[in-house]
Coordinates of C-alpha atoms in Angstrom, one line a residue:
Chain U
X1 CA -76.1 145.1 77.9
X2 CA -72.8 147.2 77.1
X3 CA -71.1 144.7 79.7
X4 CA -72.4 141.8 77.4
X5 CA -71.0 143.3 73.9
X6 CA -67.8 143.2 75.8
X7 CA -67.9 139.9 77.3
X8 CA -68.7 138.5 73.6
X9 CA -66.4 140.9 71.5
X10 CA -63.5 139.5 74.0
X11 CA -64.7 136.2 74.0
X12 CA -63.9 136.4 70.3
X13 CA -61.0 138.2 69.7
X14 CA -58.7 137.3 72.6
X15 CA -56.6 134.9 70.9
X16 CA -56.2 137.7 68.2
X17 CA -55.8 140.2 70.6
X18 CA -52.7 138.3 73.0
X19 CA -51.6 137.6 69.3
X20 CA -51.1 141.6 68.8
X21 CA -49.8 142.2 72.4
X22 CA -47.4 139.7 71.6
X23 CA -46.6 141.6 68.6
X24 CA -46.4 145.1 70.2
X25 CA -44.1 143.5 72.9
X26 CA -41.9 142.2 70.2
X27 CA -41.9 145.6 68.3
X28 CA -40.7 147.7 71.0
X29 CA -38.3 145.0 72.4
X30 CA -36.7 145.3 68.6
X31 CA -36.7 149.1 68.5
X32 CA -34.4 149.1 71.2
X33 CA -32.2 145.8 69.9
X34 CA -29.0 147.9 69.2
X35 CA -29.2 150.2 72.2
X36 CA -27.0 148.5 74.7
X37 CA -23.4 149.3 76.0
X38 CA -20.9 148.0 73.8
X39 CA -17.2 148.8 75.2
X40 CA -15.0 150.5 72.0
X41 CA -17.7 151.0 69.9
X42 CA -20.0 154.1 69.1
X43 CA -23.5 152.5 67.9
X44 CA -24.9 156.3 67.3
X45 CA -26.3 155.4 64.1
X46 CA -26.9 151.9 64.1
X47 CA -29.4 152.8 67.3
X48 CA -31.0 155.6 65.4
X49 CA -31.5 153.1 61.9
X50 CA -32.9 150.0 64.4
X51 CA -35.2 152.2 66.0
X52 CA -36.9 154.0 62.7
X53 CA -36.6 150.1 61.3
X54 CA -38.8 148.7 64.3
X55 CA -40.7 152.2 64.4
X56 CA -42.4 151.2 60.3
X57 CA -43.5 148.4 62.2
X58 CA -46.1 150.3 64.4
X59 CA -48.4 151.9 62.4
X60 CA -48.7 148.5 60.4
X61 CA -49.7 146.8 63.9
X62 CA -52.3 149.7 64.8
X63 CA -53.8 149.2 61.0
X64 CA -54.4 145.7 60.8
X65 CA -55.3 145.9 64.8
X66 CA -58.1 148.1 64.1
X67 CA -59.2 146.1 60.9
X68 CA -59.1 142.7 62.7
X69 CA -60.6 144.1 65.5
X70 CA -63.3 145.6 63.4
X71 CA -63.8 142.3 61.8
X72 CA -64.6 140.3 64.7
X73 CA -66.6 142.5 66.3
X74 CA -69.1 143.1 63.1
X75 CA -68.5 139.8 61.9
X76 CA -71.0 138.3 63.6
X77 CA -73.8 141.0 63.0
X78 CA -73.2 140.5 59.5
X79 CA -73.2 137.4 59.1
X80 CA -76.7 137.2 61.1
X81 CA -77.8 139.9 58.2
X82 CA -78.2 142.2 61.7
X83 CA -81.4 140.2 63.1
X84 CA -80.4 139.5 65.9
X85 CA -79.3 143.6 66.3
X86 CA -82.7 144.5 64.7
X87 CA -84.7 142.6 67.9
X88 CA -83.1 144.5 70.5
X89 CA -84.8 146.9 72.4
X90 CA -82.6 149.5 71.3
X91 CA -81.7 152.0 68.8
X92 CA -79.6 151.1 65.8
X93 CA -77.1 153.6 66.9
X94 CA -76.8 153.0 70.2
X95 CA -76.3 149.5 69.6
X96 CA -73.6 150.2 67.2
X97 CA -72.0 152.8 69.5
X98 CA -71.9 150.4 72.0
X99 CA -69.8 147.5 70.0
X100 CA -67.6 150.1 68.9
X101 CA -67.2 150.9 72.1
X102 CA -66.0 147.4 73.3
X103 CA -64.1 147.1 70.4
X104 CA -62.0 150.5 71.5
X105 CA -61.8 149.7 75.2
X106 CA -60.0 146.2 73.5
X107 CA -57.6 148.3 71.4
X108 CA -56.9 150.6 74.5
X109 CA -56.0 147.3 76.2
X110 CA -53.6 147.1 73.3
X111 CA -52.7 150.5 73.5
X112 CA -51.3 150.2 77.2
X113 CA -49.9 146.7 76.5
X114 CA -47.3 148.7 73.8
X115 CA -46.7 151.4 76.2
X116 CA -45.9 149.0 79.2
X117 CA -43.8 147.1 76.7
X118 CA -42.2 150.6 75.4
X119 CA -41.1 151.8 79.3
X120 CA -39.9 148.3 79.7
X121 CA -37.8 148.4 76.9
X122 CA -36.4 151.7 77.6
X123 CA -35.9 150.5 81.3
X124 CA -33.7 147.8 80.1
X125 CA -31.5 149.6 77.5
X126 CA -28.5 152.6 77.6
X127 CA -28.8 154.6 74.3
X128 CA -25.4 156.9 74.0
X129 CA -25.2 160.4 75.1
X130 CA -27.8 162.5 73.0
X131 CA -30.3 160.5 72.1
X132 CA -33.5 159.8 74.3
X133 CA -36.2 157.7 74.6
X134 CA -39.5 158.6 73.9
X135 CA -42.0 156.2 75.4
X136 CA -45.0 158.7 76.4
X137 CA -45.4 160.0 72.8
X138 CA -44.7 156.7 71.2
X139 CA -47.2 155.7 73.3
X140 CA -49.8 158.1 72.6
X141 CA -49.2 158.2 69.1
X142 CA -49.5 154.7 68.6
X143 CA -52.9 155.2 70.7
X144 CA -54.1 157.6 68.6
X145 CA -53.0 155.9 65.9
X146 CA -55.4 152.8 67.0
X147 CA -58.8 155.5 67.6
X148 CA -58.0 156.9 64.1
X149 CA -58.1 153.5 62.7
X150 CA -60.8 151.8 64.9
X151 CA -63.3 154.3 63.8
X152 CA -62.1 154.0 59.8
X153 CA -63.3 150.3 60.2
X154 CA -66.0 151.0 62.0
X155 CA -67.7 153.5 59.9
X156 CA -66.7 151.4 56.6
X157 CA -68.3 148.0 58.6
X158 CA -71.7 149.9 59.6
X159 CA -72.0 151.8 56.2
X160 CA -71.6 148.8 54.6
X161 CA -72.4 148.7 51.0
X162 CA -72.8 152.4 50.2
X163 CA -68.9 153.1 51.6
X164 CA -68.0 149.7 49.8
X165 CA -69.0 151.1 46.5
X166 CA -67.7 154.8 47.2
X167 CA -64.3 153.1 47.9
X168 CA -64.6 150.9 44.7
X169 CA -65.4 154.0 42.5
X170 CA -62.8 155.6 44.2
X171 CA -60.3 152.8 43.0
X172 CA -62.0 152.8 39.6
X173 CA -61.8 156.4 39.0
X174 CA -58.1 156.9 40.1
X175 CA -56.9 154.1 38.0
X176 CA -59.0 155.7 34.9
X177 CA -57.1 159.0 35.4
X178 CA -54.0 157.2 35.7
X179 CA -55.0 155.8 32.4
X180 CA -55.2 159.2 30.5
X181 CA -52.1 160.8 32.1
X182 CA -53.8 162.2 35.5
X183 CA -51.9 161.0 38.5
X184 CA -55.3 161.0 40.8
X185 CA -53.5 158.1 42.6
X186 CA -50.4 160.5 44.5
X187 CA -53.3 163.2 45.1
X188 CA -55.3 160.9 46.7
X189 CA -52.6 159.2 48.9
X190 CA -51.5 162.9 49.8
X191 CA -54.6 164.1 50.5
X192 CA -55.4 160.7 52.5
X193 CA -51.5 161.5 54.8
X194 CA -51.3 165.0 54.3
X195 CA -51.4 167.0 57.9
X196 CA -54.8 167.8 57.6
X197 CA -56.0 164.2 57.3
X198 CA -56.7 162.0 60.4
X199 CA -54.5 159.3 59.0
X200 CA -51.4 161.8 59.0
X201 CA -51.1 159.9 62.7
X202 CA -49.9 157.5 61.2
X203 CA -46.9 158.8 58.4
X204 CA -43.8 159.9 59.7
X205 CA -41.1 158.7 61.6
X206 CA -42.5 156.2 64.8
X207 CA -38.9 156.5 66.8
X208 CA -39.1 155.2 70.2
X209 CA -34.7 156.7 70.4
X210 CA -34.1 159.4 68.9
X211 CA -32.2 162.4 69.9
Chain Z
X1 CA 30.3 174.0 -1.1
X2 CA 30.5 172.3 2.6
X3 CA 28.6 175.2 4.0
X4 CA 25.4 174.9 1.7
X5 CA 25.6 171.1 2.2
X6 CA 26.1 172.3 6.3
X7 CA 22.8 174.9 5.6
X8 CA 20.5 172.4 3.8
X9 CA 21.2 169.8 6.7
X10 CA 20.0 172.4 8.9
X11 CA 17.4 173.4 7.0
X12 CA 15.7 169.9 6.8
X13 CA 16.5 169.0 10.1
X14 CA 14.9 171.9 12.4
X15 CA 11.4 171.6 10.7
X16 CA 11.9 168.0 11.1
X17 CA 12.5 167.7 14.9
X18 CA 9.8 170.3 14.6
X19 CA 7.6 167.7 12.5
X20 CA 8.5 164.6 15.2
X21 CA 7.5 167.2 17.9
X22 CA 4.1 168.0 16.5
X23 CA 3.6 164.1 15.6
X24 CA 4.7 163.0 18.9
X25 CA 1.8 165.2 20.3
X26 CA -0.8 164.3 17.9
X27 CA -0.1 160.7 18.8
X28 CA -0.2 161.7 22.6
X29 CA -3.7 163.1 21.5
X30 CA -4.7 160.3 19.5
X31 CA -4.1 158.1 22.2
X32 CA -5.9 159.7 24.4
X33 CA -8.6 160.1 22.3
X34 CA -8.7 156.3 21.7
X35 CA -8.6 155.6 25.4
X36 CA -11.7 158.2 25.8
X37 CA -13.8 156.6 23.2
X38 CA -12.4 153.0 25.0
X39 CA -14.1 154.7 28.4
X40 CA -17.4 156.2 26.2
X41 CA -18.4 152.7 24.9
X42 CA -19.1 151.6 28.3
X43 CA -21.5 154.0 28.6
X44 CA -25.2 154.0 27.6
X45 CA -26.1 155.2 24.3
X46 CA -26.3 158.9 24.6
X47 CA -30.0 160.2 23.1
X48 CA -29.8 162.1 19.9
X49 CA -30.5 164.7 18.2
X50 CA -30.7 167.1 21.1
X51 CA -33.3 170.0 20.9
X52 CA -33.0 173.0 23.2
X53 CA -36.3 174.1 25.7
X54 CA -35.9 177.8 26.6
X55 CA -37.1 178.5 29.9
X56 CA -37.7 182.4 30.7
X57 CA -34.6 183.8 32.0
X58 CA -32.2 182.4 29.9
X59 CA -32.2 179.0 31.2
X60 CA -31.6 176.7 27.7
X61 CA -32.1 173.3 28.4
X62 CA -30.6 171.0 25.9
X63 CA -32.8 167.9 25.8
X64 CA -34.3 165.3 22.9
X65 CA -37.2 166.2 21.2
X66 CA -38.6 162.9 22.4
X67 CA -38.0 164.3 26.4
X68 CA -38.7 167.7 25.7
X69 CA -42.6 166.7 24.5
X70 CA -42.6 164.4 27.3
X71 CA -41.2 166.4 29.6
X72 CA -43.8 169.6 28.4
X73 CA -46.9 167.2 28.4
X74 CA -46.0 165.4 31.4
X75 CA -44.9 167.8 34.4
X76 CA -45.7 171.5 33.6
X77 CA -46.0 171.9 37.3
X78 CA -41.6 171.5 37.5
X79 CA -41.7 173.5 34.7
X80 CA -43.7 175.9 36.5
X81 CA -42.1 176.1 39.2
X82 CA -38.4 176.3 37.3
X83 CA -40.0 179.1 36.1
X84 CA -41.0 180.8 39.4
X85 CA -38.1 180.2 41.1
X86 CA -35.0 180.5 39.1
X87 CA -36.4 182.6 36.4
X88 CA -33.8 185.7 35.8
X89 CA -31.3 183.7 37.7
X90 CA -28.1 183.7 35.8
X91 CA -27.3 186.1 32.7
X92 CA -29.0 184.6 29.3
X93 CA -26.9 182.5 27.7
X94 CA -24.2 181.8 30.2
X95 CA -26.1 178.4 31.5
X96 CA -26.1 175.4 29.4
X97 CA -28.2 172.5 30.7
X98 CA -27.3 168.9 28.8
X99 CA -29.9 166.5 29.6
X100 CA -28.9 163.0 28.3
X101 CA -32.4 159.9 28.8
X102 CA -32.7 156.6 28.2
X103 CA -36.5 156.2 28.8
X104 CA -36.0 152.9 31.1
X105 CA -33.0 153.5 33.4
X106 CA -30.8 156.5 33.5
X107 CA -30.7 160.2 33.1
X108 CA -27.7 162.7 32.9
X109 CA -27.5 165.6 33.6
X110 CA -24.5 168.4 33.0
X111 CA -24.8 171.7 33.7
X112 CA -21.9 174.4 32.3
X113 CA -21.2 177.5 33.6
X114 CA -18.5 179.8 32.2
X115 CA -15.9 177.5 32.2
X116 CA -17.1 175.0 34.7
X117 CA -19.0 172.1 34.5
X118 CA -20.7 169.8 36.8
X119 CA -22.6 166.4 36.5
X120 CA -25.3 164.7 37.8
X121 CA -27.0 161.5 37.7
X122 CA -30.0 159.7 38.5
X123 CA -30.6 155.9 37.5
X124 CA -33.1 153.7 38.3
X125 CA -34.1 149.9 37.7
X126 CA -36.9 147.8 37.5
X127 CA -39.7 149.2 39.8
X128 CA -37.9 152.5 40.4
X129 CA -36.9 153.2 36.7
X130 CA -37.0 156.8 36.1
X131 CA -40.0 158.3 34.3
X132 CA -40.5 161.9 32.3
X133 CA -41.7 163.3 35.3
X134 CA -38.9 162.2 37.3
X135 CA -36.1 163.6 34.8
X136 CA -38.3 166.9 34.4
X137 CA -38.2 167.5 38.1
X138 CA -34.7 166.9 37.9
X139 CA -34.6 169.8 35.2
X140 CA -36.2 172.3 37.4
X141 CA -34.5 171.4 40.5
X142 CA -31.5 170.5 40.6
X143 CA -30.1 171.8 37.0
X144 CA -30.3 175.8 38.1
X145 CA -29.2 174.3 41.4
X146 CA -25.9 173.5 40.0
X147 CA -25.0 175.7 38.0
X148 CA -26.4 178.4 41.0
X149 CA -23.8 176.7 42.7
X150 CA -20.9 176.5 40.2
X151 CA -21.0 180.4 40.0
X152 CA -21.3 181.0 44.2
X153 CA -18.2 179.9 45.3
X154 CA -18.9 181.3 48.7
X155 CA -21.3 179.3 49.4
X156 CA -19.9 176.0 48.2
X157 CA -16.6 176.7 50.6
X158 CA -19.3 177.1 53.3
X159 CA -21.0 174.5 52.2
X160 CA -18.5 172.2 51.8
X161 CA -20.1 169.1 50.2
X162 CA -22.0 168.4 46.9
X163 CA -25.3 170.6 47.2
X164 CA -26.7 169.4 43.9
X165 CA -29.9 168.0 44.3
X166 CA -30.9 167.2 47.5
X167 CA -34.0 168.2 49.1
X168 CA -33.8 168.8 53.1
X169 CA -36.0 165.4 53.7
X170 CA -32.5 164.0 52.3
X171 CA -30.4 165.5 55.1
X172 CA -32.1 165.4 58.3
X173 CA -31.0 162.1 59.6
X174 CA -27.4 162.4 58.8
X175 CA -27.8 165.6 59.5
X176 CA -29.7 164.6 63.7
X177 CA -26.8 162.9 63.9
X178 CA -24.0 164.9 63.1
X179 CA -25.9 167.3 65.4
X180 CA -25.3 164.7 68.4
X181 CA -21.9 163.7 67.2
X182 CA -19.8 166.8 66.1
X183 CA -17.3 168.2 69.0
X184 CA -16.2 171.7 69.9
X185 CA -17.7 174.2 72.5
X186 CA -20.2 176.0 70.7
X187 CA -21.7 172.7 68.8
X188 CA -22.5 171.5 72.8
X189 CA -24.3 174.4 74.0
X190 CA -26.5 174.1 70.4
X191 CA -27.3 170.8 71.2
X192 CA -28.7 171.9 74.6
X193 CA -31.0 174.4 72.9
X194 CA -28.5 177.5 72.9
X195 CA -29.3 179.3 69.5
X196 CA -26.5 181.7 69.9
X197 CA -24.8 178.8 69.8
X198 CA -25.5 176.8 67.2
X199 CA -25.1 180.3 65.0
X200 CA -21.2 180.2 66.0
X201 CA -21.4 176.5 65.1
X202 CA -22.6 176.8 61.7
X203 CA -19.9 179.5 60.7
X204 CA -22.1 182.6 62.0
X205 CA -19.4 186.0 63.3
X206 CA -17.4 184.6 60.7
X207 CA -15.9 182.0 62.3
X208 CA -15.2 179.0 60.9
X209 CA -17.9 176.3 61.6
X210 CA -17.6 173.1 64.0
X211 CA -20.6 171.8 62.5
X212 CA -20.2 169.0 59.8
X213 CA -21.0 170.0 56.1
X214 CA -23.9 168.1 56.6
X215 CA -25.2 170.1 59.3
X216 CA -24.6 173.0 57.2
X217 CA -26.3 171.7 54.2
X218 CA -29.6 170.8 56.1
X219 CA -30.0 174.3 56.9
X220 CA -29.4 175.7 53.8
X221 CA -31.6 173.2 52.2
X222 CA -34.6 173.6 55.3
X223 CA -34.0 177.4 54.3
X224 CA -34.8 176.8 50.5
X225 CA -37.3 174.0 51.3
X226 CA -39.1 174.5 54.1
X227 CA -39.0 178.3 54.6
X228 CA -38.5 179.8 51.5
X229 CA -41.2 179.5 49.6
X230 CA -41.3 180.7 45.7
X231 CA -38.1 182.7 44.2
X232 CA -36.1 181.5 47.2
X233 CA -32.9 180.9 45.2
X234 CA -32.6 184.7 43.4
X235 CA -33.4 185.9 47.0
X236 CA -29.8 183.9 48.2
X237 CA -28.1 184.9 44.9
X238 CA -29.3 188.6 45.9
X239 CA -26.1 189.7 47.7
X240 CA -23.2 186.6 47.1
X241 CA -21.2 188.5 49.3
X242 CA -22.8 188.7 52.4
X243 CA -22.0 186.0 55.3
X244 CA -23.9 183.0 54.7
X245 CA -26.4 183.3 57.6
X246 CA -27.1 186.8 56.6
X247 CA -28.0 185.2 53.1
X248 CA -30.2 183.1 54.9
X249 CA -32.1 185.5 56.8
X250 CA -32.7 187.6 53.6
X251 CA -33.7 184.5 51.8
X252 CA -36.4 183.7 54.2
X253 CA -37.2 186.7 54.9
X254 CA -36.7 185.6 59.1
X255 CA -34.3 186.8 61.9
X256 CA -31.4 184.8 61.7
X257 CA -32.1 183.3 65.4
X258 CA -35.5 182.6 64.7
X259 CA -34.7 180.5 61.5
X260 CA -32.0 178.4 63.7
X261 CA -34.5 177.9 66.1
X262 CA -37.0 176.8 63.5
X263 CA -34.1 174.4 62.0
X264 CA -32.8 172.7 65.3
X265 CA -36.9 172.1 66.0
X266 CA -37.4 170.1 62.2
X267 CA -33.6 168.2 62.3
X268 CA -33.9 166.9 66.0
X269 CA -37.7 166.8 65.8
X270 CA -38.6 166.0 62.0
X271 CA -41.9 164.1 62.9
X272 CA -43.2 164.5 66.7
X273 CA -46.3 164.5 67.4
X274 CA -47.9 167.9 67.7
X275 CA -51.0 169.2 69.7
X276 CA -52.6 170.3 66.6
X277 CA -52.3 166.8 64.4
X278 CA -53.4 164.9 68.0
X279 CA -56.3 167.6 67.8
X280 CA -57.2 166.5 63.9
X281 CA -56.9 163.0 64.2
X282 CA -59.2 163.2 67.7
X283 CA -62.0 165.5 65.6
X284 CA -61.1 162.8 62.6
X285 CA -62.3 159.4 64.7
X286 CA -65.1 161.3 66.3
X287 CA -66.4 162.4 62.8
X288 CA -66.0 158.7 61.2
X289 CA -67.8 156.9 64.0
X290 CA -70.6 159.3 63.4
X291 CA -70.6 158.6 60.3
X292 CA -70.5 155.3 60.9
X293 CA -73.4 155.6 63.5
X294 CA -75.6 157.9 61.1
X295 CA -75.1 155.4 58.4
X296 CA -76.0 152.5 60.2
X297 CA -79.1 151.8 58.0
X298 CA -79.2 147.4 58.4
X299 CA -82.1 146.0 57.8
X300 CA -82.9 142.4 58.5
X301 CA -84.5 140.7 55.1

């Protein structure tokens, strides 16, 4: 049954996903733009600016990976109000855990497409004396990045209404402290990225040079 | 006859080269003045009246009553912490802190100490316009910072650069660079992890240091910022005679090797990923997806 999820969540969201390899390619192939010999000329910083440029670009990719991932894959379950879930011989759960499954091993398949494109990159380029490349962490962070975010989408799509409306009081209440002088908004963002959230994967400096 | 006539042409003439003296320098002045107010209408319009905000310690900040309400309504936590960490600082009454708004683009700030002075400004547009909250950090930050620094001139030859205002998040890029870029013997072995080395680079055994200013400043600001904690700034002004480093160590209360180690890890590191924000966003996923699979309450209607 798992193998069938698969076939159909793939079926659905190849295009997307050669889309976002595509993307990933072209992300790490632009991080390392600058970093080629250029005889009389010290690129030190220029190689260091290019790379955190390209490196903003990665976390944006894994966010909107995991929600357009998350989309297809629920999208249709939705859309069939769950009925066709609900006649299964399974349980609720397992059935969920098993399209969130497929929809991971997908993103993992995107996960290694940016780290083959990341060693490529740094195969091809010559960064000057004290900087590095850093494809193995780039890698994995952008990895993580994509499990942190998969299972975001996935818990908001299978909650469905009840996280809907938590996130839309959320909004609500933040912008009604904002109103009368509280700044709930910057709390919430910092408590959202702050190092003992999940998403702090995703702040910081994505550098795939760097010294 | 001839002699009196000789005396009175005396008389008048001395106090009148005098006179052409005196009026030659007050039209030196005048002019000068005129140029000055030529240069002050390009300014913006300065805020007025000004109202003074006394801060424990004998901190006076000079400020419109306008900015002063907003600035007490708006952000008593910079308030708070100009409190805790510069309180007692400086002698009262030998810091004046001019604070100049205009509520849409620019704040400026002048700090006198004694008989020096130094100036600071902030402006913003559109989007990034400053607000009350932005000029009141800039009150608690960065006006005891100067004027700290007008009165240490140790630490601004060590320093070398403009320390006003700058938090470490400011520095550490230029400052990763100038790690990989400055020359001499010692700055080489500190870029291949030698701490001893990077010690003698920064100006440690009294020598005097390979490193760039901005190297410097990024580790006197990761020592106020990062390491610190409250009351850093009267811990440096403890002992203004001491070697920098020394200062450093008191400040943050650390070995002096173990806050360069410490420094070198943040500049050439600032954001890699560690084992223990892997670990939390590993737990994080599981927890959401069983969330997610707990809340998965569909049901077909």
């Amino acid at each position: 049954m798992f193998q069938v999820i698969l076939k159909q969540v793939w079926r659905d969201s190849r295009w997307m996903l050669l889309f976002l390899a595509a993307c990933a390619i072209v992300i790490t192939q632009g991080a390392v733009r600058l970093a080629h010999p250029v005889p009389g000329t010290d690129l030190y910083e220029s190689v260091l600016v290019e790379s955190q440029f390209w490196g903003l670009m990665m976390p944006v990719l894994a966010f909107f990976a995991a929600l357009l991932l998350a989309i297809i894959t629920w999208w249709p379950d939705r859309r069939g109000w769950w009925v066709y879930a609900l006649t299964l011989p399974v349980e609720r759960a397992r059935y969920a855990m098993m399209r969130a499954t497929a929809g991971g091993l997908l993103l993992g398949g995107l996960a290694l497409v940016f780290w083959i494109g990341a060693a490529i990159a740094a195969g091809q380029a010559v960064v000057p004396d004290g900087l590095h490349f850093y494809v193995g962490g780039i890698a994995l962070r952008f990895a993580l990045a994509l499990l942190v975010c998969h299972a975001l989408w996935t818990m908001l799509s299978l909650t469905g209404r009840p996280a809907a409306w938590t996130v839309v009081a959320v909004v609500v209440i933040a912008i009604g402290c904002e109103l009368v002088g509280v700044h709930a908004i910057s709390w919430i963002f910092n408590a959202l990225t702050g190092q003992w959230s999940p998403l702090h994967v995703l702040g910081g400096r994505w550098m795939l040079i760097d010294a | 006859m001839r002699s009196r006539a000789l005396l009175l042409l005396v008389a008048l003439a001395v106090p009148s080269a005098a006179s052409a003296q005196r009026i030659a320098e007050l039209k030196a002045t005048d002019a000068r003045l005129r140029h000055e107010l030529d240069s002050l209408r390009h300014l913006p319009k300065p805020v007025a009246p000004m109202d003074t905000l006394q801060l424990p310690g004998g901190w006076v900040v000079a400020t419109s009553p306008e900015l002063r309400s907003m600035v007490e309504a708006e952000a008593p936590e910079a308030l708070a912490e100009a409190r805790t960490r510069y309180g007692g600082l400086l002698e009262p009454g030998s810091t004046m802190i001019r604070v100049m708004y205009d509520s849409s683009k620019w704040a400026m700030l002048q700090v006198t100490v004694g008989g020096g002075a130094a100036g600071l400004s902030r402006e913003g547009r559109g989007a990034d316009r400053l607000r009350s909250g932005a000029v009141a950090r800039l009150i608690a930050t960065a006006a005891p910072w100067a004027a700290w620094t007008l009165a240490d001139s140790g630490l601004r030859a060590w320093a070398g650069g403009d320390v006003v205002g700058q938090h470490f998040d400011d520095y550490v890029d230029a400052a990763r660079v100038r790690l990989q870029r400055d020359t001499g013997a010692a700055v080489s072995e500190c870029r291949n992890g030698v701490l001893s080395a990077c010690e003698l680079a920064l100006g440690g055994g009294g020598r005097v240091p390979e490193f760039n200013s901005v190297v410097r400043l990024s580790l006197l600001r990761f020592a106020l910022d990062r390491v610190g904690g409250d009351a850093a700034l009267p811990r440096l002004y403890a002992d203004p005679r001491s070697p920098i480093l020394d200062r450093l160590a008191v400040l943050t209360s650390l070995p002096g090797d173990s806050l360069v180690a410490q420094w070198h890890r943040a500049v050439l590191h600032p954001d890699a990923l560690t084992a223990g924000s892997s670990a939390i966003a590993l737990l994080g996923a599981l927890v959401l997806l069983a969330i997610g699979m707990k809340g998965a309450t569909w049901r077909a209607v």
